[in-house]
mmCIF file of C-alpha atoms and ligand atoms in Angstrom:
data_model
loop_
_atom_site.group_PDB
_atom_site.id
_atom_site.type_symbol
_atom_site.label_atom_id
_atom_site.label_comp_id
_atom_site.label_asym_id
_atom_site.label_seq_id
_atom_site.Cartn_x
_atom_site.Cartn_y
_atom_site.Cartn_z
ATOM 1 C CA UNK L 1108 102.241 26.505 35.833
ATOM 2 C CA UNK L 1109 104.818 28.737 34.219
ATOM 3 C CA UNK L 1110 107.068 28.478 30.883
ATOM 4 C CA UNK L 1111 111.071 28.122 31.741
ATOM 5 C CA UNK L 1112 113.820 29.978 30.037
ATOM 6 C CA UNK L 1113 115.558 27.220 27.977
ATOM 7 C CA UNK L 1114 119.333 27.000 28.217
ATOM 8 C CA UNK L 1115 121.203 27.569 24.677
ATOM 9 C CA UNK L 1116 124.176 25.652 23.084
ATOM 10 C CA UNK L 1117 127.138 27.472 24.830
ATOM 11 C CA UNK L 1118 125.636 27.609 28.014
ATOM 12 C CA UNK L 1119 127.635 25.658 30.467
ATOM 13 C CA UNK L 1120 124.486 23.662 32.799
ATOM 14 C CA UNK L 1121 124.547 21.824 28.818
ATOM 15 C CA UNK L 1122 127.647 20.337 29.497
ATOM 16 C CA UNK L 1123 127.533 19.707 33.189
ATOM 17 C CA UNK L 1124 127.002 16.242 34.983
ATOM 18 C CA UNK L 1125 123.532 15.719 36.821
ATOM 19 C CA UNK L 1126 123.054 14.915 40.466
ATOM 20 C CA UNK L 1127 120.694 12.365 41.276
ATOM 21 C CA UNK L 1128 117.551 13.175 42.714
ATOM 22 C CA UNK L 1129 117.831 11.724 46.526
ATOM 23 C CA UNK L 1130 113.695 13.398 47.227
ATOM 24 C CA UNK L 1131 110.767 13.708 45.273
ATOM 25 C CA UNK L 1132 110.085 17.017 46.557
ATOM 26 C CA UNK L 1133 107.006 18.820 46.023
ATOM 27 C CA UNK L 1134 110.015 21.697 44.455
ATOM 28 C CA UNK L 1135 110.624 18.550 41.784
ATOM 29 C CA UNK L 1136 107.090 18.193 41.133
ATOM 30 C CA UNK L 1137 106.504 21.601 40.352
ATOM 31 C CA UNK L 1138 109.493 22.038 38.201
ATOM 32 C CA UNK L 1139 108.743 18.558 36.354
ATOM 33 C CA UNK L 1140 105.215 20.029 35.387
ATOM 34 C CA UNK L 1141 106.615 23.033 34.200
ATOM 35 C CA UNK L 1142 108.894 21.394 32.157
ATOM 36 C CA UNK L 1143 106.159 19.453 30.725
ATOM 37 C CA UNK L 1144 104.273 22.890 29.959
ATOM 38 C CA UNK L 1145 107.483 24.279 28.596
ATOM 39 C CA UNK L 1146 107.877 21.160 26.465
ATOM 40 C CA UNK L 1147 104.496 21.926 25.014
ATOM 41 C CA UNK L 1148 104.673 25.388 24.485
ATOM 42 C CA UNK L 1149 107.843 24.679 22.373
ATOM 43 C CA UNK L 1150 106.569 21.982 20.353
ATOM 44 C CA UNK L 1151 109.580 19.589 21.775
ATOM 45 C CA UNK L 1152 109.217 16.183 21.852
ATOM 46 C CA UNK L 1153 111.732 16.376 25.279
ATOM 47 C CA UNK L 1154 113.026 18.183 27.848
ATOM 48 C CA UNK L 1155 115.614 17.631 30.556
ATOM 49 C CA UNK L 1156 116.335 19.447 33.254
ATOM 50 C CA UNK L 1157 120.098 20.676 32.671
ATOM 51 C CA UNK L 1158 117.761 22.677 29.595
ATOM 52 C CA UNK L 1159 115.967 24.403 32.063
ATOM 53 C CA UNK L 1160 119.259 25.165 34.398
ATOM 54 C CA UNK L 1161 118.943 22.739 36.671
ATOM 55 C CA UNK L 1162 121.290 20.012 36.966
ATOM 56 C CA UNK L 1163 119.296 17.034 38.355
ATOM 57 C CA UNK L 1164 118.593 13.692 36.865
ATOM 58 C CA UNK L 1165 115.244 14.390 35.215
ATOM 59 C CA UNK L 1166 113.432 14.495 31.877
ATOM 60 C CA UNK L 1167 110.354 14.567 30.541
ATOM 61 C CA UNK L 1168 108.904 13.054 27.168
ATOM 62 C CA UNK L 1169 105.705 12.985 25.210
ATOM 63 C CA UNK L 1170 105.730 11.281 22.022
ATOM 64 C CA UNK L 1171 102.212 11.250 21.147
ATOM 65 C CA UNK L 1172 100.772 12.234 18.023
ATOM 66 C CA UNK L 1173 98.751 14.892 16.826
ATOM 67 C CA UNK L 1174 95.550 13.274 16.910
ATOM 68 C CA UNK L 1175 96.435 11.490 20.509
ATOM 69 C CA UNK L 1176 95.695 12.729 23.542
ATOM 70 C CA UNK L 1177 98.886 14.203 25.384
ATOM 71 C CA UNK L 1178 100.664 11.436 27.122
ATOM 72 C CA UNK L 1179 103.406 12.905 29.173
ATOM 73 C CA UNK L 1180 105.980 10.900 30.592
ATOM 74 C CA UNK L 1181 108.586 12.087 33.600
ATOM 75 C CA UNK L 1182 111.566 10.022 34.051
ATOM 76 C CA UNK L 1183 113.668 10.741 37.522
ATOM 77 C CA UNK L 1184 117.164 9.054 38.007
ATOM 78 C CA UNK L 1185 116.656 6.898 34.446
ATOM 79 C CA UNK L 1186 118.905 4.609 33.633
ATOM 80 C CA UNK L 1187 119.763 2.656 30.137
ATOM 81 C CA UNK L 1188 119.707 -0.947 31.070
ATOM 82 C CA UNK L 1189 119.359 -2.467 27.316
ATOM 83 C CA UNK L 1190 120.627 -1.108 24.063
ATOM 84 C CA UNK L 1191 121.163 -2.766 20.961
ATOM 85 C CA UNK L 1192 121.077 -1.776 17.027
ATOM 86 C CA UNK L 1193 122.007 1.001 15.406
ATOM 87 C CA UNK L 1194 119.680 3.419 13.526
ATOM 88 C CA UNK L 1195 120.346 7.246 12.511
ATOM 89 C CA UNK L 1196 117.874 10.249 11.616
ATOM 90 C CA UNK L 1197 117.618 13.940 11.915
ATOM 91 C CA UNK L 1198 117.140 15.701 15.473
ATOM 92 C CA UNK L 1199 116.690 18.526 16.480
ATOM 93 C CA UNK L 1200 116.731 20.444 20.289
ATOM 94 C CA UNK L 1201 115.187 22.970 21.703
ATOM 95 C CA UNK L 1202 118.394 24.321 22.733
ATOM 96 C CA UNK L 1203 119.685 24.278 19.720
ATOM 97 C CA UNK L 1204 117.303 26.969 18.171
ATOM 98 C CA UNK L 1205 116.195 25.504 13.991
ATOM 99 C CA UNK L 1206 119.653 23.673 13.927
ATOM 100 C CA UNK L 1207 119.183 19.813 12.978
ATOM 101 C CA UNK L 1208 121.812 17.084 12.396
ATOM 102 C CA UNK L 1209 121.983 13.450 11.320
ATOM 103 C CA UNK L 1210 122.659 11.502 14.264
ATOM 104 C CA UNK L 1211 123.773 7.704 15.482
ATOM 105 C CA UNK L 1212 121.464 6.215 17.839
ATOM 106 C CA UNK L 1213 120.887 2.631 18.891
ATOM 107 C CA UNK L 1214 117.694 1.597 17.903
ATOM 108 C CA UNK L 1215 116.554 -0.282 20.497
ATOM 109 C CA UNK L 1216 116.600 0.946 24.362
ATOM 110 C CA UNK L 1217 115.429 -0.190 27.993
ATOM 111 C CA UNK L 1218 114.939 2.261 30.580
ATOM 112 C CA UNK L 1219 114.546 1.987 34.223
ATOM 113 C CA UNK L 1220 113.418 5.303 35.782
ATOM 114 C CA UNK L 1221 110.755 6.237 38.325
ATOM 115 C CA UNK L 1222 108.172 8.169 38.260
ATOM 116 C CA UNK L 1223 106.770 11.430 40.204
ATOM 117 C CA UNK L 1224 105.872 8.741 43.169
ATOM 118 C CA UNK L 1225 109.076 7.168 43.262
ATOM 119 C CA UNK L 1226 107.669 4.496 41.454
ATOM 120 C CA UNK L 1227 109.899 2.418 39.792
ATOM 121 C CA UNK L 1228 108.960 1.763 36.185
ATOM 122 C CA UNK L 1229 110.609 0.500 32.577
ATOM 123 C CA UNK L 1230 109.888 1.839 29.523
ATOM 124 C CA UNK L 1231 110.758 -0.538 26.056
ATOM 125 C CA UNK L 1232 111.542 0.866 22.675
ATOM 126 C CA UNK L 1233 112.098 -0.734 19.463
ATOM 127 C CA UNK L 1234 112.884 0.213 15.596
ATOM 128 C CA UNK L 1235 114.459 3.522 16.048
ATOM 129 C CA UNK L 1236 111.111 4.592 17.033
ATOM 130 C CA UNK L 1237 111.023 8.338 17.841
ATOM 131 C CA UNK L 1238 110.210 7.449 21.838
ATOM 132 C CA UNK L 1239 113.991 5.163 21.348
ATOM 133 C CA UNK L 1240 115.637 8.215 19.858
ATOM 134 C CA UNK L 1241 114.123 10.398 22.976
ATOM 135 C CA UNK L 1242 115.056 8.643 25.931
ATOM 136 C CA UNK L 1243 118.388 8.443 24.189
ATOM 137 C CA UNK L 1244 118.481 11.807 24.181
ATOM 138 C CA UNK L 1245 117.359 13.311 26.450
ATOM 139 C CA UNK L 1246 119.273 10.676 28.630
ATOM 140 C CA UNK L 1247 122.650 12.299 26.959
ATOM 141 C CA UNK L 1248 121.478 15.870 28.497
ATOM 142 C CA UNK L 1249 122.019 14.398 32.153
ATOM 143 C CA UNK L 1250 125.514 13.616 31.438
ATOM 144 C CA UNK L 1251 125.879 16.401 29.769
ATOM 145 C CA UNK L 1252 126.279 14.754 26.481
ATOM 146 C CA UNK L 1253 124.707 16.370 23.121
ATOM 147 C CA UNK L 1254 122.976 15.259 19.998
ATOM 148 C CA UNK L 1255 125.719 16.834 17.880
ATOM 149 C CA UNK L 1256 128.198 14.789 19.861
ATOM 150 C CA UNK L 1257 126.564 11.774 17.831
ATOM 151 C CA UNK L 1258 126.851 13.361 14.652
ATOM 152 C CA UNK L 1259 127.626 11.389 11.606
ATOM 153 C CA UNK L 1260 129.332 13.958 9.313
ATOM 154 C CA UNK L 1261 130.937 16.827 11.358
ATOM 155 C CA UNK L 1262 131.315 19.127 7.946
ATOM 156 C CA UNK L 1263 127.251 19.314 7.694
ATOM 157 C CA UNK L 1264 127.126 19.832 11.789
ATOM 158 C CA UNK L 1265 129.460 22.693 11.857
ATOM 159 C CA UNK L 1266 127.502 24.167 8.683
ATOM 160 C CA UNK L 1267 124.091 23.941 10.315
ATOM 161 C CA UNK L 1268 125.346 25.365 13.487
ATOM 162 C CA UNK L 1269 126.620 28.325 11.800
ATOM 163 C CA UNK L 1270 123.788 28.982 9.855
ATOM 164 C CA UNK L 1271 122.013 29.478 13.059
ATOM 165 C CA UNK L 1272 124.406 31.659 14.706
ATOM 166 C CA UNK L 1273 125.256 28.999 16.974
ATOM 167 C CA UNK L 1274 128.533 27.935 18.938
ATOM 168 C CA UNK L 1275 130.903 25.681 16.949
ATOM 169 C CA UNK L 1276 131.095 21.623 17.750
ATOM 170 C CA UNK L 1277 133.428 21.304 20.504
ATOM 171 C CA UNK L 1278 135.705 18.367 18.545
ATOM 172 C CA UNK L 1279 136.665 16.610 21.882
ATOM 173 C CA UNK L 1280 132.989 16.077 22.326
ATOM 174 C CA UNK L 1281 132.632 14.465 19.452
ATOM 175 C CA UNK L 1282 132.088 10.306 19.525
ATOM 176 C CA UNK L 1283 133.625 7.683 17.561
ATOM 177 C CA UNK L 1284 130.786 5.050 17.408
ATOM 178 C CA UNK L 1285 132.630 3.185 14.892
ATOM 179 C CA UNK L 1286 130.244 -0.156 15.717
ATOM 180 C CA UNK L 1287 127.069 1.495 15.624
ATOM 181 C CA UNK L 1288 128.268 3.498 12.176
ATOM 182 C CA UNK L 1289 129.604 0.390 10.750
ATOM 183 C CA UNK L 1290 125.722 -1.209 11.643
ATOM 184 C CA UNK L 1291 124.225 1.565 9.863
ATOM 185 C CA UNK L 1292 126.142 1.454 6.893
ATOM 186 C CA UNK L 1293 125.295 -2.238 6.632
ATOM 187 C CA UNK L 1294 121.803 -1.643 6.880
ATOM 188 C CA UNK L 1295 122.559 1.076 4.372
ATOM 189 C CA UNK L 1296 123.815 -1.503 2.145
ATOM 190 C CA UNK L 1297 120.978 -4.105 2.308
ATOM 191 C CA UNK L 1298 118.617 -1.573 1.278
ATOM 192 C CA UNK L 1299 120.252 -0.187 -1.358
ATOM 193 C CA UNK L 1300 120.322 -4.237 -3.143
ATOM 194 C CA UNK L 1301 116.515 -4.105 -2.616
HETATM 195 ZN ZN1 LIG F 153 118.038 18.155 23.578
#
């Protein structure tokens, strides 16, 4: 058991594609349990491995409430299969240190992963629930993609990144999502005549 060193915006693993994982080696095993621990100990929701400095298709999740027991979750070489909707909230990451951002998501995913056994296994989630926001992403991390990238107003990202003394959003990074924004706004709407 042991606590990792978590990677900070600017770093470059962040931004770096992740190799699949070809052996569930008892190395992976170890290093997905410490990531679990080091998920914990930072009261993240997530964790994937490109955080940690390792570039290798991998996350972990727990999603479970305070008054659940812990439920942790390890996902090796996931894959999105299913994604519909549109949804947006706040997020945070733990390596972006206090810095959080309204983001696009869908709201619905379908995951395909397997598990520390090499155990195939799918994982549903609906709503915009907080598990459909996670695998989304932490799902990013792996190809290097970030939760600012999905920002919806660029002028509030760049303000809470300075705030927290944190690299500026890299503009070529950021996505269009036109669809999914166009969704939300609808939604938006329909509330709003309520
Ligand atoms: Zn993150």
């Amino acid at each position: 058991m042991a606590i990792l060193k978590i990677v900070k915006y600017g770093e470059k693993s962040l931004r770096q594609k992740s190799k699949e994982i070809t052996k569930i080696s008892k190395k992976i095993q170890i290093l997905a349990e410490n990531m679990i621990d080091t998920m914990y100990k930072n009261n993240g929701v997530g964790l994937a491995a490109p955080q940690v400095g390792e570039n290798i298709r991998m996350f972990v999740i727990d999603v479970s409430e305070n008054d659940e027991p812990f439920n942790p979750m390890v996902f090796i070489n996931p894959k999105i299969i299913k994604k519909e909707g549109a949804s947006h909230s706040v997020e945070g990451c733990l390596s972006f240190p206090n810095a959080f951002v309204d983001v696009r998501r869908y709201s619905y995913v379908k995951v395909k992963a397997l598990n520390l056994s090499g155990k195939p296994f799918i994982v549903e989630a609906k709503d915009g629930s907080l598990l459909s926001k996670a695998l989304q992403h932490e799902n990013d991390h792996l190809d290097g993609v970030l939760f600012i990238d999905h920002s919806r107003n660029r002028f509030e990202t760049t303000k809470a990144l300075q705030d927290n003394n944190l690299p500026p959003v890299e503009e070529d990074k950021l996505l269009v999502e036109q669809e999914i924004e166009d969704k939300i706004s609808e939604l938006e709407k329909a509330s709003d005549n309520e």
